[in-house]
Every structure is written in C-alpha cells, then in structure tokens.
Amino acid sequence: MGQIVTLDRNMINMIAAGEVIERPASVVKELMENSIDADATRIIVSAEDGGRRLISVTDDGCGMDAEDLARAFDSHATSKIKTTSDLRGISTLGFRGEALASIASVAQVKAVSRMKGSHGANFIEIDCGDKAGAGPCSADYGTTIQVRDIFYKLPARRKFLKTANTELGHITEHFTRIALARGDLDMTLMHNGKELYRLLARQSLRERIAELFSSEIAESLMETETNGKGTDIFALLGTPGISRTSTKFQYVFLNGRFIRDKFVSHAIKEAYRGSLEPDRFPVVFVFIQMPYEDYDVNVHPTKIEVRFFNANLVHSEILAALREKLLATNLETRVKLPSEAHATAEAKLSAQGYKSQNIADAMAEFFKKHRPIQTQQQLDFRKAAGPKTSVRITGRKTHGPQYHIKPQVQREFIQIHDSFIVAEADDGFIIIDQHALHERILYEELQKRIKVSKLESQKLLIPESFELTEGQADALQANAALIEKLGIELEPFGPRTMAVHAFPTLLANAAPLDFVRDLVDLLIDKGTTLDAEQLFDEVLNMAACKAAIKAGQRLSDSEIQQLLADKEKTECSSRCPHGRPTAIKFSTAELEKQFKRT
Ligand code: ADP
Ligand code: MG
C-alpha cells in the first residue's frame, strides 16, 4: 500500500497559512495591503485583545461583487496577475492570491463588501476553511473583513501567541510601516474600542512621524532627495543624537512597500560611518522609487524581501545620497538639559518603548560625578586656569554652521581635568573632548595627505628594533605598499628582527615601536576580512588615535589655540573617527531657560 496521499485543499491552506500568517499582526498587514490595492483612501483597523479575539479592517476601496467575494477566499485566487509575464513588474502589494484563503483557514472570518456604484452589499462567512453562510446585506461602499479567534482550532499555534500587549506591538509596527509608506491615506488604529492613532491624509510625513514615534525624532530629521537614472531616493535622516541600539528604527520603502534588504542596510551603515559609534544605529526613513521591472518581489512569502536586479547600483545610489547629506551637515551635539515638562514627556516615551537617549542624561551624570572637589569653596575658574582665561585666538572662519570662534575676538577658554576644554562660542559655550577632537583632526589630515602622496617621514636617530614571528613577518611583507605609504621605513636587522628607520612626522606623538607592533597586530587581525580601502581606513584610524593628544594631558595655551583653530578647518569635526562626539554645545538660550531667565 502506498504511503503518499495528496493533501486536501483545507490542509494545503493551513500549511500555506503557516508561511504568511504567523500572528495577528500578519493578518492586519495582509488586510491593509488588500485595502491599498483596492485603492482605498481611508482604512480603519480595529483589534481586540491584541488581535487574538478580533481583527477588523474596513476600507472605502473598490469593493467586490458577490461572485468575487466568494472567490476571493479560494486559494491562489487573485485579481492582480493573470499571466507569467505579469510577474515581471508587480505594482500591487499583493499578487500571490493566498492571504485571504490562508486567513480563512485558521479563523472565523466574515467579509462584507459593496462595489462602487452598486445598490447593495454582500457578505460571506467562513469558519476555518468551511463556508458558514453568504448573502446580500446592507453596508457602505468598500470592504470590511473581520477575523475572530485566530488559530482557535490550532491550539499548538495559539499557544505561541504572546501577551495582548506584545501582539498589539506587532500590529502597531505593521500599521506604522504602512502609515509611513502611504501618507496619502486616512488611517485609524483602535484597540479594545480605544483610538490609538488617527492619522489624516493631509498631514505631512514629519507630522506623521511625530505622532507615530515622537516629536523629538521628527524634529531631528534631515531631509534629502536625489533623482538618479530611474531611481529616485527621498530620505529623512536622524542625527546621531537620536541613534538606537538596533536597526529597528530603519524604515526602508520600495515603491510604497516596506522592505528589509541587506544592501540597503549596508549602505545606510556605511553612510553613517564615522558619524556614529559602531554599535549604534541611525534612525532613518528611506523611500526608494524605481521601475517595477528592476526588482523581483516574488522571493519571500511575506514579500518583505526583494531581489534587486542591480543591487550594487542601488547600494551606491543610496550611499551617495545619504553620505552627501551627512557630510554637508554639521552634526554637532547640542545639549538640552532636562526640564520638568521634558522629564514627564520622557517617562511617557519610555513607557511606550521609545526610550529616548538624550545626551542630557549623560551630562547630568557627568556633572554628578565631577562635582567640584572642594564643596564649600567656590571653584575659581580664573585661578585654576591661570593665564589661560584671557587669550586672543586667531581662528579662521569656515562656511557652514560650525562652532564659530570669532577671529580676532577676545575668547575665553579653560582646560578642565586636563581632558576637556571649555570654550566660549558665539551663542553659548562648548565642551571639547581634547582627545576625540584631535583624533578627528589628525585623521582628516592623514586622509588628505595620503591622497596626494606618501606621508612625509623623519629618520630616527637610532633605529629601533623588534622581534617578530613568521606570521608577523608575512603580514608586513604582504602590506609593504601600505607601510611605505605611511612613511614607515623598516629594514631587516638580523634573524627574526626588524628595525624602524623612519617614522611619519605627523605621528610624532606616537612611539614608533609601539605603533608598528600594533600595526602588525591590526594587519593580521583584519588583513584578510577587510578590503584594501577599509584596511587602510582602519590603519589611519589607529594612527590618529595613537598620535592624538591624550586625556589627562595638560595643554599649553598655544596648543589649545591650535586645536580650536584646527577644529574650524576640519571636516566632520563634531565627531571623532569612531563616531563619538568631539564637542557638546550649551546654547545661551538653553542656559537662560535653565536659569529661568526666559
Ligand atoms: P492577493 O492580494 O495576493 O491578490 P488575497 O488573498 O489577499 O490575494 O486577495 C484575493 C483577492 O480578493 C484580491 O486579488 C482582490 O481582488 C480581492 N480583495 C481582497 N481584499 C479586498 C478589498 N479589501 N477590497 C477589494 N477587493 C479585495
Ligand atoms: Mg492580498
């Protein structure tokens, strides 16, 4: 007797449902996508008990007649494609004809629909794949689909559902994605009879973002737009100050479809390289428009992944668009000290799960730790700083909204804890991390010089020798060109021994031997995983770090002046090469507010 049987239709749908319908939020997504494909202008989503008891989606779209309404729940039933050629260039969100059949196979479903211009509406009821009733009824134009008690006949799957709050979180996420993609729609989300979001079509995208996330995020976004060959990119880029610990706040849309794509994510990461610490992720909203023929959506059941036919081009276009904007913007860190009102808003935000990472917390913490040691005594900045307090600074003005240390103007500065420089600025003051800033200045200078030729070096009076292993010797051998470009001269000095004969002048602050040893380690560590350009960048990063002024190093007036002047001339001076801020600004306005002067 043969063991193999063909599964019946209902079983097939249930299995298919496993792919598309993972949880209530998947139902919300599929139903909203159907409403959009039906040209709705208004969508109301309503859920009860995190969508476990009920999910209902109502739209004012084109509707279905009785015949289509019955057919819509058949598997592989769709009005969106007819022939294989339609698969190339899909412009609708759906096309697989599986969603309604899948949903109806795992829940109690009631659909009511009325076509534009028709006199009456029709309904159909399906209970876990079995038709339970159908007929005419009265209703408005459009479609309402209600899904009750999802997975109630599948205890194993129902058990996997999380708390109502968690499920609602997933529903909200899908709602948010669609709300961002389609700012032209009126959209409402209700839960247990309470309105959570009511978004109006006439809202701007920024207003929508403020409602869906927070006004802090909405206000900090920078806008950029580019029109390439066939590809248009519009993006809202978050400043480093609102970065996150995950990529959750990266919303990428391709022709109105939310997607996750590794090429796009990589381009975003690259664009922010040097503006953010490696373990932080920017908040970004990227909207890509390109011909439907240039990618394939038929690669994943939930259509969240796509295949770009020219992924490298997409990568480079996004990278260029974002990078250009970020480089042209002064990403200075501005401090907003917590006020009472602010603190409550903050608490509300974190309760919603959007924990704000305001620099103010960090500053408050900093000042708590670094309270003046003599608590009774007033800290006399003038005395502590000695003659540094009144110095003429000749900084050069640059274009762009940098911190302007006005040329030929009496400016005050002090060095505190031999690590930070507090300097007066036009509209307030800045606190500079001397190491981070010098690191950025050196890094930019190294980049600039190395583009033109190899680094200028100086012969060491006495060559410094060091021992090395076979592997280390190989690594040096393999990177001979890089080492030469750096202006380091190495020569064999007996068996398993090398000597440093010359060292770059720009890195004079670093100890040659120490530097070369670390360089060898870096080459071995990263030499095989990074491409030549990335490796070189890492080396320059390390060089800048090693040669930069250290924290704890007392600086002379002229050194501080030099640092402040270099800051004005240096690109990206607001961040160190690792993406940490180099300076934090306190504006006069903020100080006045804090001292209740305004
Ligand atoms: P797909 O969206 O992939 O075509 P679905 O199972 O989601 O498959 O829907 C099947 C069909 O039902 C759609 O092609 C569409 O013709 C119709 N339909 C579904 N939802 C709606 C709606 N809200 N308004 C009008 N027609 C709809
Ligand atoms: Mg669909």
XYZ file of C-alpha atoms and ligand atoms in Angstrom:
626
model
C 0.000 0.000 0.000
C 1.371 3.414 -0.947
C 2.016 5.802 1.906
C 1.699 9.022 -0.027
C -1.578 10.941 -0.200
C -2.331 14.309 -1.696
C -3.413 16.745 0.995
C -6.895 18.214 0.712
C -7.379 21.899 -0.064
C -8.010 22.917 3.501
C -4.829 21.233 4.718
C -2.894 22.935 1.938
C -4.256 26.311 3.026
C -3.439 25.654 6.640
C 0.123 24.834 5.716
C 0.325 27.900 3.485
C -1.085 29.926 6.389
C 1.928 28.865 8.413
C 4.069 30.812 5.969
C 2.050 34.008 5.687
C 0.020 34.123 8.881
C 2.359 33.965 11.795
C 0.351 36.057 14.235
C -2.498 38.612 14.349
C -0.180 41.302 13.002
C 0.285 39.308 9.779
C -3.481 39.377 9.282
C -3.504 43.132 9.791
C -0.712 43.539 7.262
C -2.367 41.400 4.583
C -5.772 43.001 5.019
C -4.376 46.543 4.935
C -2.387 45.694 1.823
C -5.565 44.449 0.181
C -7.325 47.695 1.055
C -4.500 49.689 -0.517
C -4.564 47.519 -3.640
C -8.309 48.230 -3.783
C -7.470 51.965 -3.975
C -8.873 52.815 -0.579
C -8.401 56.350 0.714
C -9.424 55.512 4.271
C -8.567 52.429 6.357
C -9.756 51.648 9.862
C -8.029 48.850 11.743
C -9.583 47.644 14.923
C -8.308 44.907 17.221
C -9.393 43.320 20.472
C -7.172 41.504 22.932
C -4.054 42.083 20.847
C -5.902 40.798 17.771
C -6.460 37.390 19.316
C -10.189 37.904 19.778
C -10.825 40.164 16.791
C -9.126 41.917 13.929
C -11.258 44.057 11.698
C -10.181 46.116 8.708
C -12.588 48.468 6.968
C -11.819 50.372 3.783
C -13.559 52.563 1.241
C -11.908 50.816 -1.709
C -13.394 49.401 -4.912
C -15.226 46.544 -3.153
C -16.241 43.150 -4.591
C -19.461 41.767 -6.043
C -20.998 38.552 -4.656
C -19.170 36.317 -7.099
C -15.737 37.829 -6.426
C -16.378 37.870 -2.714
C -16.864 34.101 -2.724
C -13.880 33.533 -4.984
C -11.538 35.819 -3.058
C -11.228 33.171 -0.331
C -10.206 30.387 -2.712
C -6.520 29.602 -2.664
C -4.477 31.073 -5.472
C -7.350 33.419 -6.278
C -6.240 36.887 -7.270
C -7.310 39.732 -9.496
C -3.804 41.163 -9.600
C -1.935 38.907 -12.003
C -3.102 36.701 -14.836
C -0.100 35.530 -16.825
C 3.528 34.757 -16.058
C 4.559 37.974 -17.779
C 2.605 39.889 -15.116
C 5.070 38.531 -12.577
C 7.689 40.828 -14.046
C 6.852 44.251 -12.771
C 4.320 43.802 -9.990
C 2.876 47.148 -8.985
C 0.404 45.934 -6.349
C 1.292 44.954 -2.801
C -0.377 41.539 -3.150
C -0.280 39.104 -6.070
C 0.019 35.608 -4.610
C -3.711 35.124 -4.028
C -3.009 33.326 -0.785
C -3.712 35.728 2.050
C -7.486 35.535 2.339
C -7.534 31.755 1.843
C -4.845 31.358 4.493
C -6.566 33.647 6.977
C -9.939 31.954 6.466
C -8.377 28.537 7.046
C -7.221 29.420 10.556
C -10.005 31.645 11.961
C -13.648 32.652 11.795
C -13.964 35.206 9.048
C -16.763 37.481 7.986
C -16.380 39.697 4.955
C -18.829 42.365 3.836
C -18.294 44.194 0.575
C -20.042 46.650 -1.659
C -18.760 47.745 -5.033
C -18.710 51.385 -6.014
C -21.983 52.198 -7.738
C -23.798 49.025 -6.738
C -27.080 49.071 -4.840
C -26.406 46.571 -2.144
C -23.652 44.787 -0.305
C -22.912 41.085 0.151
C -21.387 39.074 2.934
C -19.670 35.729 3.290
C -18.758 33.796 6.431
C -16.070 31.138 6.621
C -15.138 29.113 9.675
C -11.667 27.593 9.449
C -11.993 26.875 5.766
C -15.704 25.877 5.802
C -18.211 28.221 4.272
C -20.711 29.116 7.008
C -23.031 31.497 5.177
C -23.371 34.079 2.421
C -25.946 36.505 1.084
C -26.909 40.120 0.487
C -26.835 42.695 3.258
C -26.666 46.426 3.655
C -23.380 48.275 4.054
C -21.381 51.254 2.846
C -19.163 51.225 -0.235
C -15.947 49.363 0.379
C -14.995 46.247 2.283
C -14.874 45.148 5.902
C -13.152 41.929 6.877
C -13.460 40.631 10.425
C -11.197 37.868 11.686
C -12.147 36.270 15.006
C -10.352 33.867 17.330
C -7.319 33.265 15.180
C -5.849 29.720 15.455
C -8.717 28.600 17.710
C -8.720 25.171 16.126
C -4.924 25.016 16.211
C -4.057 25.029 19.931
C -0.362 24.494 19.257
C -0.194 27.709 17.227
C -2.491 29.662 19.524
C -0.190 28.771 22.391
C 2.628 30.532 20.600
C 0.843 33.854 20.689
C 2.302 36.269 23.196
C 0.525 38.630 25.579
C -2.061 41.035 24.186
C 0.438 43.855 24.616
C 3.149 42.129 22.636
C 0.748 41.182 19.846
C -0.554 44.743 19.794
C 3.046 45.906 19.495
C 3.440 43.825 16.339
C 0.158 45.121 14.947
C 1.242 48.700 15.641
C 4.527 48.054 13.859
C 2.779 46.883 10.673
C 0.320 49.745 10.920
C 3.246 52.152 11.300
C 5.062 50.787 8.256
C 2.003 51.244 6.076
C 1.212 54.629 7.588
C 4.731 55.800 6.691
C 4.583 54.365 3.203
C 1.176 55.883 2.477
C 0.944 59.354 3.890
C -1.903 59.996 1.421
C -4.334 57.765 3.329
C -6.538 58.468 6.334
C -5.701 55.707 8.780
C -7.041 54.769 12.187
C -5.920 52.126 14.651
C -8.231 51.107 17.502
C -7.633 48.648 20.305
C -10.366 47.400 22.649
C -12.546 50.278 21.476
C -9.896 52.907 22.175
C -8.390 55.029 19.421
C -4.602 54.635 19.383
C -3.824 56.507 16.178
C -5.877 58.693 13.924
C -3.719 59.818 11.046
C -5.029 62.249 8.483
C -4.144 62.243 4.813
C -3.413 65.969 4.845
C -0.659 65.530 7.442
C 2.948 65.961 6.431
C 5.271 62.981 6.756
C 7.081 64.716 9.590
C 3.809 65.229 11.482
C 3.007 61.587 10.954
C 6.398 60.572 12.298
C 5.850 62.814 15.329
C 2.575 61.012 16.040
C 3.870 57.520 15.385
C 7.202 57.965 17.203
C 7.920 61.247 18.964
C 8.356 64.902 18.153
C 11.986 64.608 19.249
C 12.602 62.184 16.391
C 10.514 64.155 13.902
C 12.344 67.400 14.675
C 15.796 65.950 14.363
C 15.345 64.531 10.869
C 17.294 65.929 7.941
C 15.759 65.702 4.516
C 17.479 64.705 1.316
C 16.318 63.858 -2.168
C 18.104 62.635 -5.275
C 16.892 61.666 -8.695
C 19.119 59.163 -10.380
C 18.761 57.228 -13.604
C 15.399 55.621 -12.997
C 15.847 55.572 -9.236
C 14.562 58.353 -7.006
C 15.533 58.449 -3.373
C 13.921 60.519 -0.684
C 15.209 60.138 2.847
C 14.757 61.540 6.308
C 17.928 61.047 8.289
C 18.149 61.081 12.056
C 21.008 62.923 13.721
C 23.498 60.809 15.705
C 21.911 62.188 18.868
C 18.805 60.048 18.348
C 20.606 56.879 17.305
C 19.473 53.491 18.616
C 20.955 50.213 19.691
C 19.304 48.255 16.855
C 18.189 48.695 13.266
C 14.545 48.667 14.332
C 14.177 52.341 13.513
C 15.344 51.979 9.935
C 12.371 52.137 7.678
C 13.021 51.433 4.025
C 10.285 51.558 1.426
C 10.470 50.456 -2.151
C 7.626 51.843 -4.267
C 5.450 52.017 -1.157
C 6.362 48.567 0.144
C 8.236 48.192 3.435
C 11.304 46.073 2.800
C 14.310 44.720 4.631
C 17.345 44.463 2.421
C 20.944 43.796 3.294
C 22.329 46.009 0.530
C 20.241 48.954 1.649
C 21.089 48.368 5.330
C 24.750 48.209 4.479
C 24.552 51.447 2.503
C 22.897 53.162 5.483
C 25.555 51.861 7.840
C 28.323 53.000 5.521
C 26.774 56.433 5.103
C 26.893 56.983 8.852
C 30.367 55.528 9.280
C 32.410 57.954 11.356
C 29.283 59.800 12.463
C 28.142 57.072 14.837
C 29.809 54.667 17.178
C 29.982 51.167 15.669
C 27.337 49.721 17.987
C 24.777 52.467 17.351
C 22.265 52.579 14.517
C 20.718 55.663 12.979
C 17.013 56.392 12.778
C 16.270 56.689 9.060
C 13.342 56.675 6.702
C 14.323 55.903 3.133
C 11.849 55.969 0.265
C 13.039 54.429 -2.978
C 11.102 54.745 -6.222
C 12.233 52.659 -9.168
C 10.678 50.845 -12.119
C 8.809 47.703 -11.045
C 10.790 45.752 -13.627
C 14.071 46.421 -11.815
C 13.448 44.049 -8.928
C 11.602 40.861 -8.008
C 9.198 40.701 -5.057
C 8.395 37.061 -5.587
C 11.168 35.767 -3.345
C 9.576 35.663 0.094
C 6.047 34.659 1.208
C 5.525 37.837 3.215
C 7.148 39.924 0.458
C 9.376 41.712 2.928
C 12.483 40.805 0.950
C 13.046 41.672 -2.667
C 15.765 40.904 -5.167
C 17.245 43.932 -6.891
C 18.486 43.133 -10.369
C 21.268 45.658 -9.882
C 21.874 45.585 -6.150
C 25.256 47.273 -6.414
C 23.767 50.264 -8.147
C 21.032 50.564 -5.523
C 23.715 50.350 -2.838
C 25.883 53.034 -4.347
C 22.984 55.388 -5.073
C 21.677 55.201 -1.519
C 25.135 55.512 -0.038
C 25.906 58.555 -2.185
C 22.613 60.283 -1.401
C 22.858 59.774 2.348
C 26.570 60.363 2.659
C 26.419 63.637 0.765
C 23.736 64.961 3.075
C 25.515 63.832 6.217
C 28.823 65.341 5.152
C 27.155 68.629 4.328
C 25.502 68.835 7.739
C 27.051 69.927 10.971
C 26.142 67.053 13.276
C 27.062 68.897 16.450
C 25.748 67.565 19.703
C 23.554 70.141 21.377
C 22.591 69.783 24.954
C 19.050 70.168 26.084
C 19.024 69.975 29.822
C 16.090 68.140 31.321
C 13.247 70.342 32.444
C 10.322 69.056 34.482
C 7.991 69.002 31.493
C 10.655 67.291 29.469
C 11.151 64.646 32.136
C 7.479 63.687 32.104
C 7.390 63.504 28.330
C 10.474 61.345 28.558
C 8.815 58.982 31.015
C 5.832 58.711 28.693
C 8.052 57.906 25.760
C 9.978 55.205 27.530
C 6.719 53.729 28.730
C 5.801 53.375 25.076
C 9.043 51.610 24.477
C 10.699 54.511 22.682
C 13.389 55.121 25.223
C 14.904 58.450 24.459
C 18.659 58.546 24.782
C 19.112 62.166 25.464
C 22.600 63.380 25.917
C 21.253 65.394 28.816
C 21.158 62.267 30.954
C 24.778 61.650 30.219
C 25.675 65.237 31.027
C 23.715 65.203 34.266
C 25.574 62.038 35.159
C 28.885 63.615 34.189
C 28.377 66.635 36.413
C 27.211 64.430 39.266
C 30.481 62.508 39.069
C 32.678 65.543 38.557
C 31.325 67.806 41.276
C 33.945 70.320 42.402
C 36.102 68.630 44.980
C 36.004 71.462 47.490
C 32.300 71.604 48.125
C 32.442 74.646 50.388
C 34.716 76.662 48.233
C 33.667 78.351 45.042
C 35.560 76.909 42.142
C 37.586 79.763 40.806
C 37.978 79.145 37.140
C 40.313 82.083 36.693
C 42.717 80.877 39.311
C 42.510 77.257 38.268
C 43.123 78.150 34.690
C 45.888 80.617 35.342
C 46.736 82.792 32.404
C 44.628 80.752 30.004
C 41.479 82.700 30.693
C 42.109 85.646 28.518
C 43.723 84.812 25.249
C 43.489 86.166 21.779
C 42.512 83.456 19.375
C 43.013 83.711 15.697
C 40.685 81.099 14.322
C 39.826 81.016 10.680
C 36.177 81.210 9.727
C 34.802 78.417 7.616
C 31.492 78.224 5.876
C 28.767 76.074 7.351
C 27.315 76.255 10.803
C 30.419 75.220 12.710
C 31.128 76.496 16.203
C 32.424 79.910 15.378
C 35.346 81.032 17.419
C 35.396 84.552 16.033
C 38.692 85.685 14.630
C 40.457 88.461 16.479
C 37.957 88.435 19.291
C 38.736 88.039 22.933
C 37.625 84.499 23.723
C 37.920 82.636 26.929
C 38.770 79.020 27.429
C 39.962 76.732 30.157
C 41.167 73.183 30.307
C 39.468 71.083 32.961
C 40.762 67.841 34.457
C 43.473 68.044 31.784
C 40.968 66.354 29.478
C 38.274 68.765 28.408
C 38.387 72.262 27.037
C 35.569 74.613 27.799
C 35.462 77.401 25.241
C 33.163 80.303 24.704
C 31.250 80.245 21.443
C 29.087 82.849 19.744
C 25.878 81.744 21.365
C 26.905 79.792 24.415
C 29.858 77.564 25.180
C 31.215 74.223 24.110
C 32.930 71.459 25.983
C 35.510 69.725 23.869
C 36.905 66.269 24.407
C 40.530 67.062 23.578
C 41.463 63.534 22.593
C 38.409 62.932 20.398
C 38.759 66.246 18.619
C 42.468 65.879 17.983
C 41.850 62.358 16.746
C 39.423 63.662 14.123
C 41.776 66.465 13.107
C 44.672 64.043 12.650
C 42.528 61.523 10.819
C 41.336 64.118 8.300
C 44.849 65.434 7.857
C 46.200 61.919 7.288
C 43.481 61.201 4.735
C 44.192 64.443 2.928
C 47.943 63.975 2.740
C 47.869 60.350 1.830
C 45.612 61.083 -1.125
C 48.388 63.199 -2.611
C 51.469 61.133 -1.816
C 53.091 59.053 0.873
C 53.414 60.567 4.313
C 56.456 62.656 4.986
C 58.755 60.900 7.416
C 61.737 61.562 9.578
C 64.775 59.318 10.053
C 65.167 58.030 13.575
C 68.499 58.910 15.128
C 68.858 55.397 16.414
C 66.819 52.730 14.584
C 64.517 50.863 16.942
C 64.489 47.103 16.512
C 61.907 44.492 17.392
C 61.475 40.747 17.090
C 58.721 39.194 15.099
C 57.220 35.822 14.278
C 56.999 34.242 10.846
C 53.330 35.221 10.605
C 54.061 38.803 11.530
C 56.852 38.999 9.006
C 54.471 37.695 6.352
C 51.855 40.266 7.281
C 54.396 43.060 6.937
C 55.590 41.630 3.638
C 52.060 41.411 2.296
C 51.350 45.014 3.255
C 54.654 46.513 2.164
C 52.911 49.073 -0.050
C 50.667 50.256 2.759
C 53.624 50.618 5.117
C 55.579 52.556 2.565
C 52.622 54.884 2.023
C 52.516 55.571 5.726
C 56.110 56.725 5.550
C 57.418 53.972 7.792
C 60.796 52.532 6.818
C 61.509 49.034 8.067
C 64.630 47.018 7.460
C 65.711 43.516 8.466
C 68.053 43.590 11.406
C 69.260 40.073 11.951
C 67.236 36.866 12.166
C 63.558 37.438 13.042
C 64.318 41.023 13.835
C 63.342 44.245 12.108
C 64.273 47.834 12.757
C 62.256 51.006 12.277
C 64.452 53.514 10.471
C 61.988 56.260 9.675
C 58.627 57.287 11.062
C 55.942 59.744 9.826
C 56.305 63.262 11.210
C 52.565 63.647 11.557
C 52.528 60.799 14.070
C 55.397 62.218 16.080
C 53.334 61.901 19.259
C 53.214 58.123 18.965
C 56.082 55.849 19.976
C 57.396 54.226 16.761
C 57.898 50.718 18.129
C 54.623 50.661 19.902
C 52.882 51.864 16.780
C 54.487 49.308 14.492
C 53.650 46.437 16.847
C 50.006 47.473 16.946
C 50.031 47.925 13.204
C 51.266 44.361 12.726
C 48.514 43.077 15.030
C 45.906 45.027 13.113
C 47.167 43.747 9.761
C 46.991 40.162 10.991
C 43.641 40.656 12.646
C 41.820 42.469 9.855
C 44.050 41.922 6.828
C 42.013 39.072 5.425
C 38.487 40.259 6.238
C 38.661 43.847 5.018
C 39.267 45.098 1.518
C 42.320 47.267 0.881
C 40.467 50.541 1.309
C 38.764 49.529 4.541
C 42.025 48.214 5.939
C 43.762 51.459 5.144
C 40.967 53.354 6.834
C 41.377 51.215 9.957
C 45.092 51.890 9.947
C 44.550 55.637 9.686
C 42.012 55.409 12.482
C 44.526 53.685 14.667
C 47.253 56.131 13.706
C 45.046 59.102 14.587
C 44.114 57.555 17.899
C 47.691 56.759 18.862
C 49.136 60.093 17.863
C 46.358 62.257 19.273
C 46.603 64.283 22.444
C 45.561 62.058 25.328
C 43.005 62.625 28.021
C 44.880 63.712 31.129
C 47.476 65.624 29.143
C 47.965 69.237 30.213
C 47.996 71.576 27.211
C 49.624 74.946 26.790
C 47.623 77.960 25.656
C 49.091 77.822 22.205
C 48.278 74.123 21.897
C 44.671 74.814 22.821
C 44.542 77.703 20.382
C 45.909 75.476 17.675
C 43.325 72.824 18.460
C 40.465 75.312 18.318
C 41.758 76.775 15.072
C 42.155 73.308 13.513
C 38.649 72.442 14.599
C 37.341 75.252 12.417
C 39.188 73.962 9.383
C 38.419 70.290 9.759
C 35.594 68.452 8.060
C 33.273 66.444 10.330
C 34.964 67.975 13.347
C 31.904 67.349 15.501
C 32.599 63.604 15.644
C 35.722 61.569 16.224
C 36.535 58.932 13.561
C 34.740 56.299 15.665
C 31.601 58.419 15.628
C 31.686 59.728 19.166
C 31.006 63.433 19.652
C 34.061 65.655 19.986
C 32.216 68.587 21.467
C 28.984 69.292 23.225
C 27.324 72.629 22.922
C 25.331 74.508 25.539
C 23.465 77.347 23.924
C 22.847 80.635 25.668
C 19.141 80.091 25.108
C 19.266 76.784 26.944
C 21.199 78.339 29.827
C 18.741 81.205 30.057
C 15.897 78.742 30.140
C 17.542 76.715 32.882
C 18.198 79.810 34.985
C 14.567 80.812 34.413
C 15.529 84.000 32.637
C 13.088 83.357 29.856
P -3.851 38.916 -3.407
O -3.903 40.170 -2.620
O -2.490 38.341 -3.443
O -4.451 39.045 -4.748
P -5.671 37.931 -1.413
O -5.999 36.574 -0.957
O -5.120 38.857 -0.428
O -4.699 37.808 -2.641
O -6.973 38.580 -2.021
C -7.635 37.920 -3.100
C -8.400 38.892 -3.937
O -9.504 39.421 -3.226
C -7.615 40.110 -4.362
O -6.865 39.848 -5.542
C -8.709 41.143 -4.605
O -9.238 41.024 -5.901
C -9.779 40.742 -3.629
N -9.775 41.567 -2.414
C -9.216 41.260 -1.234
N -9.378 42.238 -0.331
C -10.073 43.223 -0.954
C -10.544 44.507 -0.543
N -10.343 44.993 0.689
N -11.229 45.246 -1.462
C -11.439 44.771 -2.697
N -11.007 43.580 -3.139
C -10.331 42.793 -2.291
Mg -3.523 40.325 -0.622
